[in-house]
Amino acid sequence: MKEVEIYCHNTQSRHAYPLGTSLLEISKDLDIQLKNTVCGAIVNHQVRELSFCLVKPKQIEFFDVAHPDGIRMYVRSLVFVLYVAVKEVFPHVSLRIRKGISNGYFCELAGFGRDITEPDIQLIKKEMKRLIEQDIPFVKKGVPTQDAVDHLVREGLDEKAQLFEQKGHLFTSLYFLNDLGNYFYGHLLPSTGYITNFDLVKFFDGLLLRIPKPENFDVLQDAPVQKKLFEIFQEHKNWAQILDVDTVANLNEYTLQKKGGYIIKISEALHEKKIAEIANQIHERNGDVRVVLVAGPSASGKTTFSKRLGVQLAVNGLRPYQISLDDYFVNREHTPRDEQGNYDFEALEAIDVPYFNQQLLDLMKGKEVQLPKFDFHRGQRYLNGDRLRLRPGEILIIEGIHGMNPRLLPMIDEKNTFKIFISALTQISMDEHTHISTSDNRLIRRMIRDSKYRSYRASETIKRWPSVRRGEERNIFPFQENADVMFNSATLYELGVLKKYAEPLLKTVLENEPEYMEAMRLLKFLSYFKPIDDEEIPPTSLLREFLGGSSFLY
């Protein structure tokens, strides 16, 4: 009998198994014990389901649902269960997963015909729990693509079917739960019984699918009501639907018809209109506003937005002066450290808040101040002779991640500030049931910018990203609802443009690098987009901050 050798990182041991042994069989034989139930494995730096069978020597590391890829498996599987439950309870209703919000997933029931009630929600939840209790396997089947398309059309999943057709593959895969087939662009759990905790609650005009905390699957994540964020999502969703570009397949159709330039023009015009409206709001505050704070997560386009806002404020007769909060960092020896002992540059304590406030107070009193600069190489703040005095009609635009944090300006009257939160809230979905993560959108932006301006490899950006995200979750997102206004820096077309820049970078990640599996996931994601030429993107576009070719100086 032929055998294959494996090295298991969990047990730090080598073993030989018969050819064709599944990961599930190996995990049971090795008695892999993790905090939660084992749900998948990293095999030679690629994510695999437990049904995966070995035919060659492999390095294996089993993971549970708390692992980032385990959570993705959990959410995909939970959405599949929700889909099947809705089909059973309300056969003529179409489930749509619109966006990630409030630490969950916002869902709509298209064709419901009336307001959703609590009894309706309880019926769906009861059916979901029944499916979970039955511990039904998720069965993956390879089928001819045309057969998959026909099946999806019969199920009313036309957007998914259209995307399968556009891929042009001879064969593809579908997952089945009982007789219902679906696809979620990634791996699923072995069976419904692996789903241990969830909730479904009323949320605005739809539902919120709630999921557990990664660190404790017995407890659901908090679900703060993010009204402003929801409104900005809805506004752009309406635009996407009006233009018929609310899914990847729709966007691809514009590209195939050589109409990508039209979507670029519309998207850029919408940005310009929104920035002008924000400038008008600031101007209408009767001269009270002296400080405009612009905050947002990494790769949201804060710098270009601030510059474009400055142009629109000038149109309103105001004279803007831009300051970066980064220039008020404390010296390196005073920088706080995180749990791992590394410098925590994203903590508010990394900013010299008293010094920053005193300078703002002096400026608002008409005094002249000498502005600091921060030397990131030496880790020291210094004065380079730049001086500023605010005169009538002049206004400060201050860019920095802490702009929404109420502890940033304890000495400044709130009526003198205007807060803007900016993020790249992806406007299109993969299809009916798969939203596009705004984090993935920003990671791809940052990877392109890091390569172009900092000579970082894609693997370096991917490696740093979890730390960046943790900092955002602590220091940025909890305060976003404090904004006077939110701005969505994403465009309808951008992933089609970013594709041709990102794919070559992702392909440089080597198979023996830990970042390989994330690079492969992003490559698969981008493979569904048809490339869009960027020649019609104007030099003032926020996307130029990442691609190059901007007419602004940075």
PDB file of C-alpha atoms in Angstrom, residues 271-281 309 312 316:
ATOM      1  CA  HIS A 271     -17.227  61.840  -5.401  1.00  0.00           C
ATOM      2  CA  GLU A 272     -16.877  65.429  -6.534  1.00  0.00           C
ATOM      3  CA  LYS A 273     -20.536  66.113  -5.774  1.00  0.00           C
ATOM      4  CA  LYS A 274     -20.270  64.643  -2.257  1.00  0.00           C
ATOM      5  CA  ILE A 275     -17.066  66.549  -1.447  1.00  0.00           C
ATOM      6  CA  ALA A 276     -18.667  69.785  -2.652  1.00  0.00           C
ATOM      7  CA  GLU A 277     -21.720  69.110  -0.451  1.00  0.00           C
ATOM      8  CA  ILE A 278     -19.471  68.575   2.588  1.00  0.00           C
ATOM      9  CA  ALA A 279     -17.621  71.829   1.857  1.00  0.00           C
ATOM     10  CA  ASN A 280     -20.972  73.605   1.667  1.00  0.00           C
ATOM     11  CA  GLN A 281     -21.988  72.191   5.061  1.00  0.00           C
ATOM     12  CA  LEU A 309     -11.897  69.125   0.258  1.00  0.00           C
ATOM     13  CA  GLN A 312     -13.935  72.870  -2.554  1.00  0.00           C
ATOM     14  CA  ASN A 316     -16.629  78.638  -0.932  1.00  0.00           C
TER      15      ASN A 316
END
